[in-house]
């Protein structure tokens, strides 16, 4: 039996309108929000949490993480035993929950077993939306082999591996079907060059049109969509045209493409903190000169891309994409976004827009009757001061996921 909680005397943050609403109480029951109204009738055993004017808001959603990327050494992550990789991922997830992220969308690496472990209460982590492995062409962004290494493929069956090398329309279809059968909730494709890979320049276009169209068809047949790793405008425009819905990174997008993407209902996921963090620490962590040059190319385009996408009306979901030791910079993404976007826009990106990409619209990212009881109590008003969300949980006396307290400094903890 999950404890019922009654939050009283707070101000409820509505991400859609970007306002605080006074005078409503919120009751949770069996992991969901049971009631949001002025006069809630709470069961006698409900635990009251008096908010004393604090803000109650939906839990945060990060739409671009890799919980299996324990270290920046991607080969190293792949070759450890699966049991160790899974326990490391659990640790990464618990840390994210401590920062107020109650849902994570994993863009390559995590499998349905990790989501299940959360659902079964084995891990006190955020709910986890997974895609299996990121699909890459031979020599593409997730092909970690050096030029002299022609061993067949990666150890893609391993938990700590982020990618799967697959070439050709038929093989792509089979890979999508297998991953969906194994529990993937969307398909991730590496459709453009990347930073943390040895052989592909940023401008390289990856996968043929036919291969990407096949992924889109397979994903849509199963009720899902494709998310693509993209930097350059050419690569983004091609994927928009082919029906890719989730546009990751988008650092070098133009206004014209952003407008087309908005018209087609795409959602972009900028991940600017990834490049800031790499620029800050990459050298100490062993990145080479070639990777550094790539980082600068995408870092310079980053802030401009936010303005372009905002002005085009292209929806943006919050993402971070931090690998390994760099995940300590998670909350810096809020500060970077705040250079261009308003606090209300940033909060929408990390709640209702994220919920759309998780295909959980109305179930997460809102404080509403019937939604999951993923709730944060904030000391202050994040619509006035977004840095309240950027303190690694320090301004969040309560973090609740699925009706269960992950942190409660306001009342007696669970049990
Ligand atoms: Zn990524």
CSV table of C-alpha atoms and ligand atoms in Angstrom, one decimal:
chain,number,residue,atom,x,y,z
A,1,UNK,CA,0.0,0.0,0.0
A,2,UNK,CA,1.5,3.3,-1.0
A,3,UNK,CA,1.0,6.2,1.4
A,4,UNK,CA,-1.5,8.9,0.3
A,5,UNK,CA,-0.2,12.4,0.6
A,6,UNK,CA,-2.1,15.7,0.8
A,7,UNK,CA,-0.2,18.8,-0.2
A,8,UNK,CA,-1.8,21.9,1.3
A,9,UNK,CA,-1.2,25.6,1.3
A,10,UNK,CA,1.0,25.8,-1.7
A,11,UNK,CA,1.0,27.4,-5.1
A,12,UNK,CA,0.7,25.0,-8.1
A,13,UNK,CA,2.8,25.6,-11.1
A,14,UNK,CA,0.9,25.1,-14.4
A,15,UNK,CA,3.5,24.7,-17.1
A,16,UNK,CA,1.0,25.3,-19.9
A,17,UNK,CA,0.0,28.8,-18.9
A,18,UNK,CA,3.3,29.5,-17.1
A,19,UNK,CA,1.5,30.7,-14.0
A,20,UNK,CA,1.2,29.8,-10.3
A,21,UNK,CA,-2.3,28.9,-9.0
A,22,UNK,CA,-3.2,29.6,-5.4
A,23,UNK,CA,-5.8,27.9,-3.2
A,24,UNK,CA,-5.6,24.3,-4.5
A,25,UNK,CA,-4.7,21.2,-2.6
A,26,UNK,CA,-3.3,18.0,-4.2
A,27,UNK,CA,-4.0,14.5,-3.0
A,28,UNK,CA,-2.0,11.5,-4.2
A,29,UNK,CA,-3.2,7.9,-4.0
A,30,UNK,CA,-1.7,4.7,-5.3
A,31,UNK,CA,1.1,6.5,-7.2
A,32,UNK,CA,-1.3,8.9,-9.1
A,33,UNK,CA,-2.7,12.4,-8.5
A,34,UNK,CA,-6.1,11.6,-7.2
A,35,UNK,CA,-7.5,15.1,-6.8
A,36,UNK,CA,-6.5,18.8,-7.4
A,37,UNK,CA,-9.1,21.1,-5.9
A,38,UNK,CA,-9.8,23.6,-3.2
A,39,UNK,CA,-11.7,21.2,-1.0
A,40,UNK,CA,-10.1,17.8,-1.2
A,41,UNK,CA,-11.6,15.1,1.0
A,42,UNK,CA,-8.5,13.2,2.1
A,43,UNK,CA,-8.7,9.7,3.7
A,44,UNK,CA,-7.9,9.7,7.4
A,45,UNK,CA,-4.5,8.0,6.9
A,46,UNK,CA,-3.3,10.5,4.3
A,47,UNK,CA,-0.1,12.3,5.3
A,48,UNK,CA,-0.5,16.0,5.1
A,49,UNK,CA,2.4,18.0,3.7
A,50,UNK,CA,1.9,21.7,4.5
A,51,UNK,CA,3.6,23.8,1.8
A,52,UNK,CA,3.5,27.2,3.6
A,53,UNK,CA,3.4,29.0,0.3
A,54,UNK,CA,6.1,27.0,-1.5
A,55,UNK,CA,5.6,26.0,-5.2
A,56,UNK,CA,4.4,22.5,-6.1
A,57,UNK,CA,5.3,21.6,-9.7
A,58,UNK,CA,5.5,18.5,-11.9
A,59,UNK,CA,8.7,16.4,-11.8
A,60,UNK,CA,11.3,17.3,-14.5
A,61,UNK,CA,11.8,15.3,-17.7
A,62,UNK,CA,15.2,15.0,-19.4
A,63,UNK,CA,14.7,13.8,-22.9
A,64,UNK,CA,18.3,13.0,-23.8
A,65,UNK,CA,20.4,10.9,-21.4
A,66,UNK,CA,22.6,7.8,-21.6
A,67,UNK,CA,22.3,6.2,-18.2
A,68,UNK,CA,24.7,3.4,-19.3
A,69,UNK,CA,27.5,5.8,-20.1
A,70,UNK,CA,29.2,5.5,-16.7
A,71,UNK,CA,32.5,6.8,-18.1
A,72,UNK,CA,33.6,8.9,-21.1
A,73,UNK,CA,35.5,5.8,-22.1
A,74,UNK,CA,32.8,4.3,-24.2
A,75,UNK,CA,34.7,1.1,-25.0
A,76,UNK,CA,35.4,0.7,-21.3
A,77,UNK,CA,31.6,1.0,-20.5
A,78,UNK,CA,30.9,-1.7,-23.1
A,79,UNK,CA,33.4,-4.4,-22.0
A,80,UNK,CA,32.5,-4.5,-18.3
A,81,UNK,CA,30.2,-7.3,-17.1
A,82,UNK,CA,26.5,-6.6,-17.7
A,83,UNK,CA,25.8,-6.8,-13.9
A,84,UNK,CA,28.2,-4.0,-13.2
A,85,UNK,CA,27.0,-1.9,-16.0
A,86,UNK,CA,23.4,-2.2,-14.8
A,87,UNK,CA,24.2,-1.3,-11.2
A,88,UNK,CA,26.2,1.7,-12.5
A,89,UNK,CA,23.2,2.8,-14.5
A,90,UNK,CA,21.0,2.5,-11.4
A,91,UNK,CA,23.4,4.9,-9.7
A,92,UNK,CA,23.2,7.4,-12.5
A,93,UNK,CA,19.4,7.2,-12.4
A,94,UNK,CA,19.3,7.7,-8.7
A,95,UNK,CA,21.5,10.8,-8.9
A,96,UNK,CA,19.2,12.3,-11.6
A,97,UNK,CA,16.2,11.7,-9.4
A,98,UNK,CA,18.0,13.6,-6.7
A,99,UNK,CA,18.1,16.6,-9.0
A,100,UNK,CA,14.4,16.5,-9.5
A,101,UNK,CA,14.3,14.5,-12.8
A,102,UNK,CA,11.4,12.0,-12.4
A,103,UNK,CA,11.5,10.8,-16.0
A,104,UNK,CA,14.5,10.2,-18.3
A,105,UNK,CA,14.4,9.3,-22.0
A,106,UNK,CA,17.5,7.2,-22.8
A,107,UNK,CA,18.9,7.8,-26.3
A,108,UNK,CA,21.0,4.6,-26.6
A,109,UNK,CA,22.3,2.0,-24.1
A,110,UNK,CA,19.6,1.3,-21.6
A,111,UNK,CA,17.2,-1.6,-22.1
A,112,UNK,CA,13.7,-2.3,-20.8
A,113,UNK,CA,15.2,-4.2,-17.9
A,114,UNK,CA,16.2,-0.9,-16.3
A,115,UNK,CA,12.7,0.5,-16.8
A,116,UNK,CA,11.3,-2.6,-15.3
A,117,UNK,CA,13.6,-2.4,-12.3
A,118,UNK,CA,12.2,1.0,-11.6
A,119,UNK,CA,8.6,-0.1,-12.0
A,120,UNK,CA,9.2,-3.1,-9.7
A,121,UNK,CA,10.7,-0.8,-7.0
A,122,UNK,CA,14.1,-2.4,-7.2
A,123,UNK,CA,15.7,1.0,-8.1
A,124,UNK,CA,14.7,4.3,-6.6
A,125,UNK,CA,15.1,6.0,-9.9
A,126,UNK,CA,13.2,8.1,-12.4
A,127,UNK,CA,10.8,6.4,-14.8
A,128,UNK,CA,12.9,5.4,-17.9
A,129,UNK,CA,11.9,5.5,-21.6
A,130,UNK,CA,14.2,3.4,-23.7
A,131,UNK,CA,15.1,2.9,-27.3
A,132,UNK,CA,17.5,0.0,-27.0
A,133,UNK,CA,20.7,0.8,-29.0
A,134,UNK,CA,21.3,3.7,-31.3
A,135,UNK,CA,21.5,2.5,-34.9
A,136,UNK,CA,24.7,3.5,-36.7
A,137,UNK,CA,26.1,2.8,-40.1
A,138,UNK,CA,29.6,1.3,-40.5
A,139,UNK,CA,31.9,4.2,-39.8
A,140,UNK,CA,29.1,6.2,-38.3
A,141,UNK,CA,28.6,8.1,-35.0
A,142,UNK,CA,28.3,5.0,-32.8
A,143,UNK,CA,30.9,2.9,-34.6
A,144,UNK,CA,33.7,3.2,-32.0
A,145,UNK,CA,36.2,1.1,-33.9
A,146,UNK,CA,39.4,2.8,-35.0
A,147,UNK,CA,40.3,2.7,-38.7
A,148,UNK,CA,42.5,-0.3,-38.3
A,149,UNK,CA,39.9,-2.3,-36.4
A,150,UNK,CA,37.6,-4.4,-38.5
A,151,UNK,CA,36.3,-6.7,-35.9
A,152,UNK,CA,32.7,-7.4,-36.8
A,153,UNK,CA,30.5,-4.9,-34.9
A,154,UNK,CA,30.3,-3.7,-31.4
A,155,UNK,CA,29.5,-5.7,-28.3
A,156,UNK,CA,25.9,-4.5,-28.7
A,157,UNK,CA,24.3,-7.1,-26.6
A,158,UNK,CA,26.1,-5.6,-23.6
A,159,UNK,CA,24.2,-3.2,-21.3
A,160,UNK,CA,27.1,-0.7,-21.3
A,161,UNK,CA,27.0,-0.4,-25.1
A,162,UNK,CA,25.2,2.5,-26.7
A,163,UNK,CA,25.1,1.6,-30.4
A,164,UNK,CA,24.4,-1.1,-32.9
A,165,UNK,CA,26.1,-1.2,-36.4
A,166,UNK,CA,23.6,-2.1,-39.0
A,167,UNK,CA,23.7,-1.4,-42.8
A,168,UNK,CA,21.0,-2.0,-45.4
A,169,UNK,CA,17.3,-1.6,-45.5
A,170,UNK,CA,16.4,-5.2,-44.6
A,171,UNK,CA,18.9,-5.3,-41.7
A,172,UNK,CA,17.6,-2.0,-40.4
A,173,UNK,CA,14.0,-3.3,-40.4
A,174,UNK,CA,15.1,-6.5,-38.6
A,175,UNK,CA,17.0,-4.4,-36.0
A,176,UNK,CA,14.1,-2.1,-35.4
A,177,UNK,CA,11.7,-5.0,-35.0
A,178,UNK,CA,14.0,-6.8,-32.6
A,179,UNK,CA,14.5,-3.8,-30.4
A,180,UNK,CA,10.8,-3.0,-30.3
A,181,UNK,CA,10.2,-6.7,-29.4
A,182,UNK,CA,12.7,-6.2,-26.6
A,183,UNK,CA,10.8,-3.2,-25.3
A,184,UNK,CA,12.2,-0.2,-27.1
A,185,UNK,CA,9.6,2.7,-27.1
A,186,UNK,CA,11.2,4.6,-30.0
A,187,UNK,CA,14.0,4.2,-32.5
A,188,UNK,CA,17.3,6.1,-32.3
A,189,UNK,CA,19.3,6.7,-35.4
A,190,UNK,CA,22.7,8.3,-35.9
A,191,UNK,CA,22.0,10.3,-39.0
A,192,UNK,CA,24.9,12.7,-38.9
A,193,UNK,CA,28.6,12.9,-37.8
A,194,UNK,CA,29.3,13.2,-34.1
A,195,UNK,CA,31.8,14.5,-31.6
A,196,UNK,CA,32.7,11.4,-29.5
A,197,UNK,CA,33.5,9.1,-32.4
A,198,UNK,CA,36.8,8.6,-34.3
A,199,UNK,CA,36.0,8.4,-38.0
A,200,UNK,CA,33.1,10.6,-38.9
A,201,UNK,CA,33.3,14.4,-39.4
A,202,UNK,CA,30.4,16.5,-38.2
A,203,UNK,CA,29.2,17.1,-41.8
A,204,UNK,CA,28.9,13.5,-42.8
A,205,UNK,CA,25.4,12.3,-43.7
A,206,UNK,CA,24.7,8.9,-42.3
A,207,UNK,CA,22.2,6.3,-43.6
A,208,UNK,CA,20.5,6.4,-46.9
A,209,UNK,CA,17.1,7.9,-47.4
A,210,UNK,CA,15.7,4.4,-47.9
A,211,UNK,CA,17.2,3.1,-44.6
A,212,UNK,CA,15.8,6.0,-42.6
A,213,UNK,CA,12.4,5.8,-44.3
A,214,UNK,CA,12.4,2.1,-43.3
A,215,UNK,CA,13.1,3.0,-39.6
A,216,UNK,CA,10.3,5.5,-39.7
A,217,UNK,CA,7.9,3.0,-41.1
A,218,UNK,CA,8.8,0.3,-38.6
A,219,UNK,CA,8.6,2.7,-35.7
A,220,UNK,CA,5.3,4.1,-36.8
A,221,UNK,CA,3.9,0.6,-37.4
A,222,UNK,CA,4.5,-0.1,-33.7
A,223,UNK,CA,3.0,3.2,-32.6
A,224,UNK,CA,6.4,4.8,-32.0
A,225,UNK,CA,8.7,7.4,-33.8
A,226,UNK,CA,12.3,7.9,-34.8
A,227,UNK,CA,14.7,10.2,-32.9
A,228,UNK,CA,17.8,11.2,-34.9
A,229,UNK,CA,21.2,12.5,-33.8
A,230,UNK,CA,21.7,15.6,-36.0
A,231,UNK,CA,23.9,18.7,-36.1
A,232,UNK,CA,24.0,20.2,-39.7
A,233,UNK,CA,21.1,21.8,-41.4
A,234,UNK,CA,21.4,19.5,-44.4
A,235,UNK,CA,21.1,16.4,-42.2
A,236,UNK,CA,18.2,17.9,-40.2
A,237,UNK,CA,16.3,19.0,-43.3
A,238,UNK,CA,16.6,15.4,-44.8
A,239,UNK,CA,15.3,13.8,-41.6
A,240,UNK,CA,12.4,16.2,-41.3
A,241,UNK,CA,11.4,15.4,-44.8
A,242,UNK,CA,11.7,11.6,-44.1
A,243,UNK,CA,9.3,11.7,-41.1
A,244,UNK,CA,11.8,11.7,-38.2
A,245,UNK,CA,10.0,13.3,-35.2
A,246,UNK,CA,12.6,13.9,-32.5
A,247,UNK,CA,15.5,16.0,-33.6
A,248,UNK,CA,18.4,15.7,-31.3
A,249,UNK,CA,21.0,18.5,-30.8
A,250,UNK,CA,20.2,20.6,-33.9
A,251,UNK,CA,23.2,23.0,-33.2
A,252,UNK,CA,23.5,24.1,-36.8
A,253,UNK,CA,19.9,24.4,-37.9
A,254,UNK,CA,18.7,27.3,-40.1
A,255,UNK,CA,15.5,29.3,-39.8
A,256,UNK,CA,14.0,27.7,-42.9
A,257,UNK,CA,14.5,24.1,-41.7
A,258,UNK,CA,13.3,25.0,-38.2
A,259,UNK,CA,10.1,26.4,-39.7
A,260,UNK,CA,9.6,23.2,-41.8
A,261,UNK,CA,10.2,21.0,-38.7
A,262,UNK,CA,7.7,23.0,-36.7
A,263,UNK,CA,5.1,22.6,-39.4
A,264,UNK,CA,5.6,18.9,-39.4
A,265,UNK,CA,5.2,18.7,-35.6
A,266,UNK,CA,8.8,17.7,-34.9
A,267,UNK,CA,10.3,18.4,-31.5
A,268,UNK,CA,13.9,19.4,-31.1
A,269,UNK,CA,16.1,18.4,-28.2
A,270,UNK,CA,19.0,20.8,-27.7
A,271,UNK,CA,21.7,19.4,-25.4
A,272,UNK,CA,24.0,22.4,-25.1
A,273,UNK,CA,25.5,21.5,-21.7
A,274,UNK,CA,27.2,18.4,-23.3
A,275,UNK,CA,29.5,20.7,-25.3
A,276,UNK,CA,30.1,23.1,-22.5
A,277,UNK,CA,31.1,20.3,-20.2
A,278,UNK,CA,33.3,18.7,-22.8
A,279,UNK,CA,35.0,22.0,-23.4
A,280,UNK,CA,35.6,22.5,-19.7
A,281,UNK,CA,36.9,19.0,-18.9
A,282,UNK,CA,37.4,17.0,-22.1
A,283,UNK,CA,41.2,17.5,-22.1
A,284,UNK,CA,41.7,16.2,-18.6
A,285,UNK,CA,39.4,13.3,-19.5
A,286,UNK,CA,41.6,12.3,-22.5
A,287,UNK,CA,39.8,13.7,-25.6
A,288,UNK,CA,42.0,14.3,-28.6
A,289,UNK,CA,42.6,17.4,-30.8
A,290,UNK,CA,40.2,16.2,-33.5
A,291,UNK,CA,37.3,15.7,-31.1
A,292,UNK,CA,38.0,19.2,-29.6
A,293,UNK,CA,37.8,20.8,-33.0
A,294,UNK,CA,34.4,19.1,-33.5
A,295,UNK,CA,33.2,20.3,-30.1
A,296,UNK,CA,34.0,23.9,-30.9
A,297,UNK,CA,32.0,23.7,-34.2
A,298,UNK,CA,28.8,22.6,-32.5
A,299,UNK,CA,29.3,24.7,-29.3
A,300,UNK,CA,29.5,27.9,-31.3
A,301,UNK,CA,26.2,27.2,-33.1
A,302,UNK,CA,24.4,26.2,-29.9
A,303,UNK,CA,23.0,29.5,-28.5
A,304,UNK,CA,22.1,30.7,-32.0
A,305,UNK,CA,20.2,27.5,-32.6
A,306,UNK,CA,18.0,28.1,-29.6
A,307,UNK,CA,17.0,31.6,-30.9
A,308,UNK,CA,16.3,30.2,-34.4
A,309,UNK,CA,14.1,27.3,-33.1
A,310,UNK,CA,12.2,29.6,-30.6
A,311,UNK,CA,11.5,32.1,-33.4
A,312,UNK,CA,10.3,29.4,-35.7
A,313,UNK,CA,7.9,28.0,-33.2
A,314,UNK,CA,9.7,24.7,-33.1
A,315,UNK,CA,9.0,22.9,-29.8
A,316,UNK,CA,12.0,22.1,-27.7
A,317,UNK,CA,12.3,19.4,-25.1
A,318,UNK,CA,15.0,19.6,-22.3
A,319,UNK,CA,18.0,17.4,-22.9
A,320,UNK,CA,21.5,17.0,-21.5
A,321,UNK,CA,23.4,14.2,-23.1
A,322,UNK,CA,26.2,14.2,-20.6
A,323,UNK,CA,28.5,11.2,-20.6
A,324,UNK,CA,30.4,9.7,-17.7
A,325,UNK,CA,31.9,12.0,-15.2
A,326,UNK,CA,30.4,15.1,-16.9
A,327,UNK,CA,26.9,14.3,-15.6
A,328,UNK,CA,27.7,16.4,-12.6
A,329,UNK,CA,27.0,19.4,-14.9
A,330,UNK,CA,23.4,18.2,-15.5
A,331,UNK,CA,21.7,21.3,-14.0
A,332,UNK,CA,24.0,23.7,-16.0
A,333,UNK,CA,21.7,23.1,-19.0
A,334,UNK,CA,19.1,25.3,-17.2
A,335,UNK,CA,21.6,28.2,-17.0
A,336,UNK,CA,22.5,27.9,-20.7
A,337,UNK,CA,18.9,27.8,-21.8
A,338,UNK,CA,18.2,30.9,-19.7
A,339,UNK,CA,20.6,32.9,-21.8
A,340,UNK,CA,17.9,32.7,-24.6
A,341,UNK,CA,14.6,31.3,-23.2
A,342,UNK,CA,12.3,32.5,-20.5
A,343,UNK,CA,11.9,30.4,-17.3
A,344,UNK,CA,8.3,29.5,-18.4
A,345,UNK,CA,9.7,28.2,-21.8
A,346,UNK,CA,12.4,26.2,-20.0
A,347,UNK,CA,9.9,24.7,-17.6
A,348,UNK,CA,7.6,23.8,-20.5
A,349,UNK,CA,10.6,22.1,-22.2
A,350,UNK,CA,11.3,20.0,-19.1
A,351,UNK,CA,7.7,19.1,-18.4
A,352,UNK,CA,4.8,19.1,-21.0
A,353,UNK,CA,7.0,19.0,-24.1
A,354,UNK,CA,9.2,16.3,-22.7
A,355,UNK,CA,6.0,14.4,-21.9
A,356,UNK,CA,5.0,14.5,-25.6
A,357,UNK,CA,8.3,12.9,-26.6
A,358,UNK,CA,7.8,10.2,-23.9
A,359,UNK,CA,4.4,9.6,-25.4
A,360,UNK,CA,3.0,10.3,-21.9
A,361,UNK,CA,1.1,13.5,-22.6
A,362,UNK,CA,-1.2,14.3,-19.7
A,363,UNK,CA,0.3,11.5,-17.6
A,364,UNK,CA,3.6,13.2,-16.7
A,365,UNK,CA,4.8,16.9,-16.7
A,366,UNK,CA,1.5,18.2,-15.2
A,367,UNK,CA,-0.1,18.5,-11.8
A,368,UNK,CA,-3.5,17.2,-12.8
A,369,UNK,CA,-6.0,14.6,-11.7
A,370,UNK,CA,-5.1,11.1,-13.0
A,371,UNK,CA,-1.5,12.0,-13.8
A,372,UNK,CA,1.4,10.2,-12.3
A,373,UNK,CA,2.3,11.6,-8.8
A,374,UNK,CA,5.7,12.9,-10.0
A,375,UNK,CA,5.9,16.1,-7.9
A,376,UNK,CA,8.5,18.6,-6.7
A,377,UNK,CA,8.2,21.2,-3.9
A,378,UNK,CA,10.3,24.2,-4.6
A,379,UNK,CA,11.5,26.8,-2.1
A,380,UNK,CA,10.5,29.8,-4.2
A,381,UNK,CA,9.1,30.5,-7.6
A,382,UNK,CA,11.0,28.9,-10.5
A,383,UNK,CA,9.0,31.0,-13.0
A,384,UNK,CA,10.8,34.1,-11.5
A,385,UNK,CA,14.1,32.4,-10.9
A,386,UNK,CA,15.0,29.3,-13.0
A,387,UNK,CA,18.2,28.7,-11.0
A,388,UNK,CA,16.0,27.2,-8.3
A,389,UNK,CA,15.9,24.1,-10.5
A,390,UNK,CA,19.6,24.2,-11.2
A,391,UNK,CA,21.0,23.5,-7.7
A,392,UNK,CA,21.2,19.7,-7.8
A,393,UNK,CA,18.0,19.4,-5.8
A,394,UNK,CA,19.1,21.8,-3.0
A,395,UNK,CA,16.0,24.0,-3.4
A,396,UNK,CA,13.7,21.0,-3.6
A,397,UNK,CA,12.7,19.9,-0.1
A,398,UNK,CA,10.3,17.3,-1.6
A,399,UNK,CA,11.0,15.0,-4.6
A,400,UNK,CA,8.2,12.5,-5.2
A,401,UNK,CA,8.1,10.0,-8.0
A,402,UNK,CA,5.1,7.8,-8.7
A,403,UNK,CA,3.6,8.8,-5.3
A,404,UNK,CA,6.7,7.7,-3.4
A,405,UNK,CA,8.9,10.1,-1.6
A,406,UNK,CA,12.5,10.1,-3.0
A,407,UNK,CA,13.2,13.0,-0.6
A,408,UNK,CA,11.1,14.7,2.0
A,409,UNK,CA,12.4,17.4,4.3
A,410,UNK,CA,9.0,18.8,5.2
A,411,UNK,CA,7.3,15.9,7.0
A,412,UNK,CA,8.0,12.5,8.4
A,413,UNK,CA,9.5,10.3,5.6
A,414,UNK,CA,7.8,7.1,4.4
A,415,UNK,CA,7.3,4.1,6.6
B,1,LIG,ZN1,23.3,11.4,-27.0
